[in-house]
């Protein structure tokens, strides 16, 4: 669902107006002025809900012969987590990309191996195949996570045991999907989304025919994209394959944030994950790779509503209108002096009905009441909220450090910053500390014990607007223990960020050090001793 709210703000000197009220945009240290300027009425919010798939478009697998063949490469993924007395389950879908090696492509959100505190989750991954003819709830195999592109929300599993956890007696001979070129897919192309529904529906395999509605870019500094489709699928569609008209695999269904309530509406095109697929299939070894452990790679904790989640705002100075919907392009956090419009969007997921949502704008840490807004949420399970602030003047928005906070039920849930005009090209870190775990609110618990299995470094990062990538290394007694891959910086410019290293066995005693690199240079580091 796309919820478009548009504010056109007029400026006279430094006077910005919004909705039916007006106040001066307050620069740091200035005194508010109550002069009333020209007010433009805010349009009524436009709420557009994705068209539900019709019965003919979404049905069990008895449609065409080609669908029958494609379905043979589609599998069901069930993750059982036993980290306490309560067993938690995650259900989704995957697709076989190498039937002889037992390699499966799915969503990382579904098989995420890390708990919110940074430790490994005690997971067992079950795989069910050929559910077209076999309605049994008993899985066929167990699998392990061997590689992933965390920021793309994609993961590779390998079937390694039978359903009881014993070694495989026979060679695997599963049908593999044919991988196509997602860069050839166009907006009007018909796509087929395959997914297994929740067990309450007898494991029925569904096919949804749809088209791309819009494309969302993760960050201006990368080519990472998501396709948004005009259909809402059950959460168990997470990780499901997307085929083009020729029956080639071109994408994987991914959630905005994995949830047992919110629908799946987005696709990750395979063009951005060619390297992961190729290196996994071509490798003679299919051993486990250490999955990068950082702020963006752990399972998220439930907030004030079950599985509720508010995404960090994203900004752009470019957007287009299609069918009364606002689509942003070229996300960024730094804008040139004189920029007239700033478009922004953020995601809401699983927020209950009648919850108050607030957008609070700040310029140089001074609340800009005239630009801020609030509304009562209608209870939709998932939505992308889009809006803009702007001035019909060549002088543009005032330069400085801007910040947008998103509040729900009077609680701050997400924030992001942008800079207009001058900015610092040198990122900064402050208050670096090391520990072994995180609290539920994301605060590092300092200190380690002799049975520690993970080590984390947390730091307050700022002025990261122009940062392109980051990485980190971990050493034990001056010997390299782990070196992360180089990852795109997609976090907010100012954030309490952390990286780390975890293993399933207790860490050895001695001196452990972590170094965080930004664009190839050391930004911060720390050392801790395990006795």
Coordinates of C-alpha atoms in Angstrom, one line a residue:
X1 CA 0.0 0.0 0.0
X2 CA 1.2 3.5 -0.8
X3 CA 0.0 6.4 1.4
X4 CA 0.8 9.7 -0.3
X5 CA 0.7 12.9 1.7
X6 CA 2.0 16.1 0.0
X7 CA 2.9 19.4 1.6
X8 CA 3.9 22.3 -0.6
X9 CA 5.4 25.0 1.5
X10 CA 5.8 28.7 0.6
X11 CA 8.7 30.8 1.8
X12 CA 8.9 34.5 2.3
X13 CA 12.3 35.4 3.6
X14 CA 12.7 32.4 5.9
X15 CA 9.0 31.9 6.5
X16 CA 7.7 28.4 5.7
X17 CA 4.1 27.4 5.9
X18 CA 2.3 24.1 6.0
X19 CA -1.3 22.8 6.4
X20 CA -3.7 25.3 8.1
X21 CA -1.1 26.7 10.4
X22 CA 2.1 28.7 10.0
X23 CA 5.2 29.5 11.9
X24 CA 8.7 30.7 11.1
X25 CA 11.3 28.1 10.3
X26 CA 13.5 28.6 13.4
X27 CA 17.2 28.7 12.8
X28 CA 19.5 27.7 15.7
X29 CA 19.5 30.3 18.5
X30 CA 16.7 32.4 16.8
X31 CA 13.5 33.6 18.5
X32 CA 10.2 32.4 16.9
X33 CA 8.2 34.9 14.9
X34 CA 4.4 34.6 14.8
X35 CA 4.0 36.5 11.5
X36 CA 1.4 34.7 9.3
X37 CA 2.5 34.0 5.7
X38 CA 0.7 32.6 2.6
X39 CA -0.9 29.3 3.5
X40 CA -1.6 26.6 1.0
X41 CA -4.2 23.9 1.9
X42 CA -2.9 20.4 2.3
X43 CA -4.5 18.0 -0.1
X44 CA -6.6 15.2 1.4
X45 CA -4.4 12.1 2.0
X46 CA -4.6 9.6 -0.8
X47 CA -4.7 6.0 0.3
X48 CA -4.1 3.4 -2.4
X49 CA -4.3 -0.3 -1.5
X50 CA -2.7 -3.0 -3.7
X51 CA -5.3 -4.8 -5.7
X52 CA -5.9 -8.3 -4.1
X53 CA -5.1 -11.2 -6.4
X54 CA -8.3 -12.6 -7.9
X55 CA -9.3 -16.2 -7.5
X56 CA -8.2 -16.9 -11.1
X57 CA -4.8 -15.2 -10.5
X58 CA -4.0 -16.9 -7.2
X59 CA -4.8 -20.6 -7.0
X60 CA -3.4 -24.0 -6.2
X61 CA -1.0 -25.6 -8.6
X62 CA -3.3 -27.1 -11.1
X63 CA -3.0 -24.4 -13.8
X64 CA -0.6 -25.1 -16.6
X65 CA 2.0 -27.7 -17.4
X66 CA 4.8 -25.0 -17.2
X67 CA 3.6 -24.0 -13.8
X68 CA 3.8 -27.7 -12.7
X69 CA 7.4 -27.9 -13.9
X70 CA 8.4 -24.6 -12.2
X71 CA 6.8 -25.7 -9.0
X72 CA 9.1 -28.7 -8.7
X73 CA 11.9 -26.3 -7.9
X74 CA 9.9 -24.5 -5.2
X75 CA 10.4 -25.7 -1.6
X76 CA 8.9 -24.9 1.8
X77 CA 11.2 -23.6 4.6
X78 CA 10.4 -24.0 8.2
X79 CA 12.8 -22.6 10.9
X80 CA 12.5 -23.8 14.5
X81 CA 14.2 -21.7 17.1
X82 CA 14.9 -23.0 20.6
X83 CA 16.6 -20.3 22.6
X84 CA 14.4 -20.6 25.7
X85 CA 11.6 -22.8 27.0
X86 CA 9.4 -21.4 24.2
X87 CA 10.0 -22.6 20.7
X88 CA 9.5 -20.0 18.0
X89 CA 8.8 -20.8 14.4
X90 CA 9.3 -19.0 11.1
X91 CA 7.7 -20.3 7.9
X92 CA 8.6 -19.3 4.3
X93 CA 9.5 -20.4 0.8
X94 CA 12.6 -21.0 -1.2
X95 CA 13.8 -22.1 -4.6
X96 CA 16.4 -24.8 -5.6
X97 CA 19.2 -23.3 -7.7
X98 CA 21.4 -26.5 -7.7
X99 CA 19.5 -29.8 -7.3
X100 CA 22.6 -32.0 -7.1
X101 CA 24.3 -29.9 -4.4
X102 CA 21.0 -29.2 -2.6
X103 CA 21.5 -25.4 -2.8
X104 CA 18.5 -23.2 -2.0
X105 CA 18.0 -19.5 -2.5
X106 CA 15.7 -17.8 0.0
X107 CA 15.2 -14.6 2.1
X108 CA 17.8 -13.8 4.8
X109 CA 15.0 -12.5 7.0
X110 CA 13.5 -16.0 7.1
X111 CA 16.8 -17.8 8.2
X112 CA 18.5 -15.0 10.1
X113 CA 20.9 -16.8 12.4
X114 CA 21.5 -14.0 15.0
X115 CA 19.3 -13.0 17.9
X116 CA 18.6 -9.4 18.8
X117 CA 21.4 -9.5 21.4
X118 CA 24.1 -10.5 18.9
X119 CA 24.3 -14.1 19.8
X120 CA 23.6 -17.1 17.6
X121 CA 20.1 -18.5 17.5
X122 CA 19.7 -22.2 18.1
X123 CA 17.9 -22.9 14.9
X124 CA 16.9 -26.0 12.9
X125 CA 16.0 -25.4 9.3
X126 CA 13.6 -28.0 7.8
X127 CA 13.0 -28.3 4.0
X128 CA 9.8 -29.8 2.4
X129 CA 9.8 -30.6 -1.3
X130 CA 7.2 -31.8 -3.8
X131 CA 4.2 -30.5 -1.9
X132 CA 2.1 -30.6 -5.0
X133 CA 1.5 -34.3 -4.6
X134 CA 2.4 -34.7 -0.9
X135 CA 0.3 -32.8 1.6
X136 CA 2.2 -34.3 4.6
X137 CA 3.5 -31.8 7.2
X138 CA 6.6 -34.0 7.8
X139 CA 9.6 -32.3 6.1
X140 CA 12.0 -34.2 3.8
X141 CA 15.4 -32.7 4.8
X142 CA 17.3 -30.4 7.2
X143 CA 19.5 -27.6 5.8
X144 CA 22.2 -25.2 7.0
X145 CA 22.8 -21.5 6.2
X146 CA 26.1 -21.4 4.2
X147 CA 26.2 -17.9 2.7
X148 CA 24.2 -14.7 2.6
X149 CA 24.0 -11.1 1.3
X150 CA 22.5 -9.6 4.4
X151 CA 21.8 -6.1 2.9
X152 CA 20.1 -7.7 -0.1
X153 CA 18.0 -10.0 2.2
X154 CA 19.1 -13.1 0.3
X155 CA 20.6 -16.3 1.7
X156 CA 21.8 -19.6 0.4
X157 CA 20.9 -22.9 2.2
X158 CA 22.4 -26.3 1.7
X159 CA 20.5 -29.5 2.3
X160 CA 22.9 -31.6 4.5
X161 CA 20.7 -34.1 6.4
X162 CA 17.5 -36.0 6.3
X163 CA 14.5 -34.9 8.3
X164 CA 15.8 -36.6 11.5
X165 CA 19.2 -35.0 11.3
X166 CA 21.0 -38.1 10.0
X167 CA 23.4 -38.2 7.1
X168 CA 21.9 -38.4 3.6
X169 CA 21.9 -42.0 2.3
X170 CA 21.4 -41.1 -1.4
X171 CA 22.6 -38.5 -3.8
X172 CA 20.3 -35.5 -4.3
X173 CA 18.4 -35.2 -7.6
X174 CA 16.2 -32.2 -7.2
X175 CA 14.9 -30.0 -10.0
X176 CA 16.7 -26.6 -10.3
X177 CA 15.2 -23.4 -11.4
X178 CA 16.6 -21.8 -14.6
X179 CA 18.2 -18.4 -13.6
X180 CA 17.2 -15.6 -16.0
X181 CA 18.3 -12.0 -16.5
X182 CA 16.3 -9.7 -14.2
X183 CA 17.7 -6.6 -16.0
X184 CA 15.5 -7.5 -19.0
X185 CA 12.3 -7.3 -16.9
X186 CA 10.1 -4.3 -17.7
X187 CA 7.2 -2.7 -15.9
X188 CA 4.5 -4.3 -18.1
X189 CA 6.0 -7.8 -18.0
X190 CA 3.8 -10.4 -16.4
X191 CA 5.5 -12.1 -13.4
X192 CA 4.5 -15.2 -11.6
X193 CA 5.1 -15.3 -7.8
X194 CA 5.3 -18.8 -6.3
X195 CA 4.7 -19.4 -2.6
X196 CA 3.6 -22.0 -0.1
X197 CA 0.8 -20.7 2.2
X198 CA 0.6 -21.1 5.9
X199 CA 0.0 -24.7 7.2
X200 CA -3.6 -23.8 8.0
X201 CA -4.2 -23.9 4.2
X202 CA -2.8 -27.5 3.9
X203 CA 0.5 -26.4 2.5
X204 CA -1.1 -25.2 -0.7
X205 CA 1.2 -23.8 -3.3
X206 CA -0.1 -20.6 -4.7
X207 CA 0.7 -18.7 -7.9
X208 CA 0.1 -15.0 -8.2
X209 CA 0.3 -13.2 -11.5
X210 CA 1.2 -9.5 -11.3
X211 CA 3.3 -6.7 -12.6
X212 CA 5.9 -4.3 -11.2
X213 CA 4.3 -1.3 -9.6
X214 CA 7.4 0.7 -8.8
X215 CA 11.1 0.3 -8.1
X216 CA 12.6 1.4 -4.8
X217 CA 16.4 2.1 -4.5
X218 CA 18.1 1.3 -1.3
X219 CA 20.8 4.0 -1.6
X220 CA 22.0 6.4 -4.2
X221 CA 25.6 5.0 -3.8
X222 CA 24.6 1.5 -4.8
X223 CA 22.4 -0.3 -7.4
X224 CA 20.4 -2.2 -4.8
X225 CA 16.7 -2.2 -5.8
X226 CA 13.4 -3.6 -4.7
X227 CA 10.5 -4.1 -7.0
X228 CA 7.1 -3.3 -5.5
X229 CA 4.2 -5.3 -6.9
X230 CA 0.5 -4.6 -6.8
X231 CA -0.3 -7.7 -4.8
X232 CA -0.3 -8.7 -1.1
X233 CA 1.0 -12.2 -0.2
X234 CA 0.9 -14.2 3.0
X235 CA 4.0 -13.9 5.2
X236 CA 5.0 -17.4 4.3
X237 CA 5.7 -16.2 0.8
X238 CA 8.9 -14.8 2.2
X239 CA 11.8 -16.2 0.1
X240 CA 9.5 -17.4 -2.7
X241 CA 10.7 -17.4 -6.3
X242 CA 9.6 -15.0 -9.0
X243 CA 9.5 -16.2 -12.6
X244 CA 9.2 -14.3 -15.9
X245 CA 6.9 -15.3 -18.8
X246 CA 9.6 -17.7 -20.1
X247 CA 9.8 -19.6 -16.8
X248 CA 13.2 -18.1 -15.7
X249 CA 13.9 -17.2 -12.2
X250 CA 14.3 -13.4 -12.0
X251 CA 13.7 -12.5 -8.3
X252 CA 13.0 -13.5 -4.7
X253 CA 10.0 -12.3 -2.6
X254 CA 11.3 -10.4 0.4
X255 CA 9.5 -8.6 3.3
X256 CA 10.1 -5.1 4.4
X257 CA 10.6 -6.6 7.9
X258 CA 9.7 -10.3 8.5
X259 CA 6.5 -10.6 10.4
X260 CA 3.7 -13.1 11.0
X261 CA 1.1 -10.5 10.3
X262 CA 2.2 -8.1 7.5
X263 CA 2.0 -9.1 3.8
X264 CA 4.9 -9.6 1.4
X265 CA 4.7 -7.1 -1.4
X266 CA 8.3 -6.7 -2.7
X267 CA 10.8 -8.5 -4.9
X268 CA 14.6 -8.5 -4.9
X269 CA 15.8 -8.8 -8.5
X270 CA 18.5 -11.4 -9.0
X271 CA 20.8 -9.0 -11.0
X272 CA 22.1 -7.6 -7.7
X273 CA 23.1 -11.0 -6.4
X274 CA 24.8 -12.6 -9.3
X275 CA 28.1 -12.9 -7.4
X276 CA 26.5 -14.7 -4.5
X277 CA 24.8 -17.3 -6.7
X278 CA 27.7 -17.8 -9.0
X279 CA 30.3 -18.3 -6.3
X280 CA 28.1 -20.7 -4.4
X281 CA 27.1 -22.9 -7.4
X282 CA 30.6 -22.9 -8.9
X283 CA 32.4 -23.6 -5.7
X284 CA 33.5 -27.2 -5.2
X285 CA 33.2 -26.6 -1.4
X286 CA 29.9 -25.7 0.0
X287 CA 31.1 -24.9 3.5
X288 CA 29.5 -22.5 5.9
X289 CA 30.6 -18.8 5.6
X290 CA 30.6 -16.6 8.6
X291 CA 27.6 -14.2 8.2
X292 CA 28.5 -10.6 8.9
X293 CA 27.3 -9.6 12.4
X294 CA 26.3 -5.9 12.6
X295 CA 23.4 -3.6 13.4
X296 CA 21.5 -4.6 10.3
X297 CA 21.9 -8.4 10.5
X298 CA 20.1 -9.4 13.7
X299 CA 16.5 -10.4 14.2
X300 CA 14.4 -7.5 15.3
X301 CA 12.6 -7.2 18.6
X302 CA 8.9 -6.7 19.0
X303 CA 7.9 -3.2 20.0
X304 CA 4.6 -1.7 21.4
X305 CA 2.4 -3.8 19.0
X306 CA 3.1 -7.4 18.1
X307 CA 5.7 -7.4 15.3
X308 CA 5.2 -3.6 14.8
X309 CA 8.0 -1.9 12.8
X310 CA 8.7 1.7 11.6
X311 CA 11.3 2.0 8.9
X312 CA 13.9 4.8 8.9
X313 CA 12.9 7.7 6.6
X314 CA 14.7 7.9 3.2
X315 CA 15.2 11.2 1.3
X316 CA 15.6 12.3 -2.3
X317 CA 15.3 15.5 -4.4
X318 CA 13.8 13.5 -7.3
X319 CA 10.4 11.9 -7.5
X320 CA 7.6 11.1 -10.0
X321 CA 3.9 10.9 -9.8
X322 CA 2.1 7.9 -11.4
X323 CA -1.6 7.3 -10.8
X324 CA -1.6 9.8 -7.9
X325 CA 1.2 8.0 -6.2
X326 CA 4.6 9.6 -5.4
X327 CA 7.7 7.5 -6.2
X328 CA 11.1 8.5 -5.0
X329 CA 14.3 7.9 -6.9
X330 CA 18.0 8.4 -6.1
X331 CA 18.0 8.2 -2.3
X332 CA 20.6 10.4 -0.6
X333 CA 21.4 12.2 2.6
X334 CA 23.3 15.2 1.2
X335 CA 21.8 17.9 -1.0
X336 CA 23.2 21.0 -2.7
X337 CA 22.5 24.5 -1.5
X338 CA 19.4 25.9 -3.1
X339 CA 17.5 22.5 -3.2
X340 CA 13.8 23.4 -3.5
X341 CA 12.2 20.1 -2.6
X342 CA 13.0 17.2 -0.3
X343 CA 10.9 14.1 -0.8
X344 CA 10.8 11.5 1.9
X345 CA 9.3 8.1 2.5
X346 CA 9.2 5.5 5.3
X347 CA 7.5 2.2 5.9
X348 CA 4.9 1.3 8.5
X349 CA 4.3 -2.4 9.3
X350 CA 1.8 -4.0 11.7
X351 CA 0.7 -0.8 13.4
X352 CA -2.7 -1.1 15.0
X353 CA -5.7 1.0 14.2
X354 CA -6.0 4.6 15.6
X355 CA -2.3 4.8 16.5
X356 CA -1.0 8.4 16.4
X357 CA 1.9 8.9 13.9
X358 CA 4.0 12.0 14.1
X359 CA 6.6 13.4 11.7
X360 CA 8.8 15.8 13.6
X361 CA 11.3 17.9 11.5
X362 CA 14.3 19.6 13.0
X363 CA 16.8 22.1 11.6
X364 CA 20.1 22.3 13.5
X365 CA 18.3 20.6 16.4
X366 CA 15.5 23.2 16.6
X367 CA 12.0 21.7 16.1
X368 CA 10.3 23.0 13.0
X369 CA 6.6 22.9 14.0
X370 CA 5.4 24.3 10.7
X371 CA 6.9 21.4 8.8
X372 CA 6.0 18.7 11.3
X373 CA 2.7 16.8 10.9
X374 CA 0.7 14.1 12.6
X375 CA -2.1 11.7 11.6
X376 CA -4.1 8.8 13.0
X377 CA -3.2 5.5 11.3
X378 CA -6.0 3.5 9.7
X379 CA -4.7 0.0 10.7
X380 CA -3.4 -1.2 7.3
X381 CA -0.9 -4.0 7.8
X382 CA 1.8 -2.5 5.5
X383 CA 2.3 0.9 3.9
X384 CA 5.0 3.1 2.3
X385 CA 4.3 6.7 3.4
X386 CA 5.5 9.3 1.0
X387 CA 5.6 13.1 1.3
X388 CA 7.6 16.2 0.6
X389 CA 8.6 19.6 2.0
X390 CA 9.5 22.3 -0.5
X391 CA 9.6 25.9 -1.5
X392 CA 8.5 27.5 -4.8
X393 CA 11.6 29.7 -4.8
X394 CA 15.1 29.6 -6.4
X395 CA 16.6 30.3 -3.0
X396 CA 15.6 26.8 -1.9
X397 CA 15.3 25.3 1.6
X398 CA 17.6 26.7 4.3
X399 CA 21.0 25.1 4.5
X400 CA 22.0 23.2 7.6
X401 CA 21.5 19.8 9.3
X402 CA 18.0 18.5 9.0
X403 CA 16.5 15.6 10.9
X404 CA 13.2 13.8 10.6
X405 CA 11.8 11.7 13.5
X406 CA 8.9 9.3 13.2
X407 CA 7.0 8.8 16.4
X408 CA 4.2 6.3 17.0
X409 CA 2.1 6.3 20.2
X410 CA 4.3 9.1 21.6
X411 CA 7.4 6.8 21.2
X412 CA 10.3 7.6 18.9
X413 CA 10.7 4.6 16.5
X414 CA 13.0 5.8 13.7
X415 CA 15.0 8.8 12.6
X416 CA 17.2 9.9 9.7
X417 CA 19.2 13.0 9.0
X418 CA 20.1 15.0 5.9
X419 CA 22.4 18.0 5.1
X420 CA 21.7 20.9 2.8
X421 CA 24.7 22.9 1.7
X422 CA 28.0 22.6 3.6
X423 CA 28.8 19.2 5.0
X424 CA 31.8 17.4 6.5
X425 CA 33.5 14.8 4.4
X426 CA 35.1 13.3 7.5
X427 CA 33.0 10.8 9.4
X428 CA 33.3 10.8 13.2
X429 CA 33.0 8.3 16.0
X430 CA 32.5 8.9 19.7
X431 CA 32.0 6.8 22.8
X432 CA 33.4 3.5 21.4
X433 CA 33.0 0.6 23.7
X434 CA 33.2 -3.2 23.6
X435 CA 31.0 -5.9 25.2
X436 CA 29.5 -9.3 24.6
X437 CA 25.7 -8.6 24.1
X438 CA 23.0 -6.0 23.5
X439 CA 20.0 -5.2 25.6
X440 CA 16.5 -5.3 24.0
X441 CA 16.7 -1.5 23.4
X442 CA 20.0 -1.9 21.5
X443 CA 22.4 -0.7 24.3
X444 CA 25.7 -2.6 24.5
X445 CA 26.2 -4.6 27.7
X446 CA 29.9 -3.9 28.5
X447 CA 32.3 -6.5 29.8
X448 CA 32.7 -10.2 29.0
X449 CA 32.7 -13.4 30.9
X450 CA 34.8 -16.6 30.5
X451 CA 31.9 -18.3 28.6
X452 CA 31.4 -15.5 26.1
X453 CA 30.6 -16.6 22.5
X454 CA 30.5 -13.2 20.8
X455 CA 32.3 -9.8 21.0
X456 CA 30.8 -6.5 19.9
X457 CA 32.0 -3.0 19.3
X458 CA 29.5 -0.1 19.5
X459 CA 30.2 3.5 18.6
X460 CA 28.2 6.7 18.1
X461 CA 28.8 7.6 14.4
X462 CA 28.1 11.0 12.9
X463 CA 28.6 12.9 9.7
X464 CA 28.4 9.8 7.6
X465 CA 26.5 11.4 4.7
X466 CA 29.2 10.7 2.1
X467 CA 30.3 7.3 3.4
X468 CA 30.2 4.6 0.7
X469 CA 31.2 1.4 2.5
X470 CA 32.4 -0.1 5.7
X471 CA 34.1 -3.2 7.0
X472 CA 35.8 -4.5 10.1
X473 CA 38.3 -7.0 11.3
X474 CA 38.6 -9.1 14.5
X475 CA 41.9 -10.2 16.0
X476 CA 42.8 -12.6 18.8
X477 CA 46.2 -12.1 20.4
X478 CA 47.2 -10.0 17.4
X479 CA 46.3 -12.8 14.9
X480 CA 43.5 -12.3 12.4
X481 CA 40.3 -14.1 13.5
X482 CA 37.7 -12.6 11.1
X483 CA 37.6 -10.1 8.3
X484 CA 34.2 -9.0 7.1
X485 CA 33.3 -8.4 3.5
X486 CA 33.1 -4.7 2.4
X487 CA 29.5 -3.7 2.8
X488 CA 27.5 -0.7 1.4
X489 CA 26.8 2.0 4.0
X490 CA 23.0 2.2 4.0
X491 CA 22.6 3.3 7.7
X492 CA 21.6 6.7 8.7
X493 CA 24.3 9.4 8.8
X494 CA 24.1 9.7 12.6
X495 CA 23.6 6.4 14.4
X496 CA 24.6 4.3 17.3
X497 CA 26.2 1.6 15.2
X498 CA 27.8 -1.7 16.1
X499 CA 29.7 -4.6 14.5
X500 CA 30.9 -7.9 15.9
X501 CA 31.9 -11.5 15.7
X502 CA 30.1 -14.6 17.1
X503 CA 30.7 -18.3 17.1
X504 CA 28.8 -21.2 18.6
X505 CA 31.8 -22.2 20.8
X506 CA 33.2 -20.2 23.7
X507 CA 35.7 -17.6 22.7
X508 CA 39.3 -18.4 23.6
X509 CA 40.9 -16.4 26.4
X510 CA 43.2 -13.5 25.6
X511 CA 43.2 -10.1 24.0
X512 CA 40.4 -9.5 21.4
X513 CA 40.4 -6.4 19.2
X514 CA 38.0 -5.0 16.7
X515 CA 38.7 -2.3 14.1
X516 CA 36.0 -0.5 12.1
X517 CA 36.9 0.8 8.7
X518 CA 35.0 3.4 6.7
X519 CA 35.9 3.8 3.0
X520 CA 39.1 1.8 3.7
X521 CA 40.3 3.9 6.6
X522 CA 40.2 3.0 10.3
X523 CA 37.4 5.0 12.0
X524 CA 37.5 3.5 15.5
X525 CA 38.8 0.5 17.3
X526 CA 38.9 -1.2 20.7
X527 CA 40.3 -4.1 22.7
X528 CA 38.9 -6.3 25.5
X529 CA 40.4 -9.1 27.5
X530 CA 38.8 -12.4 28.2
X531 CA 40.4 -14.0 31.3

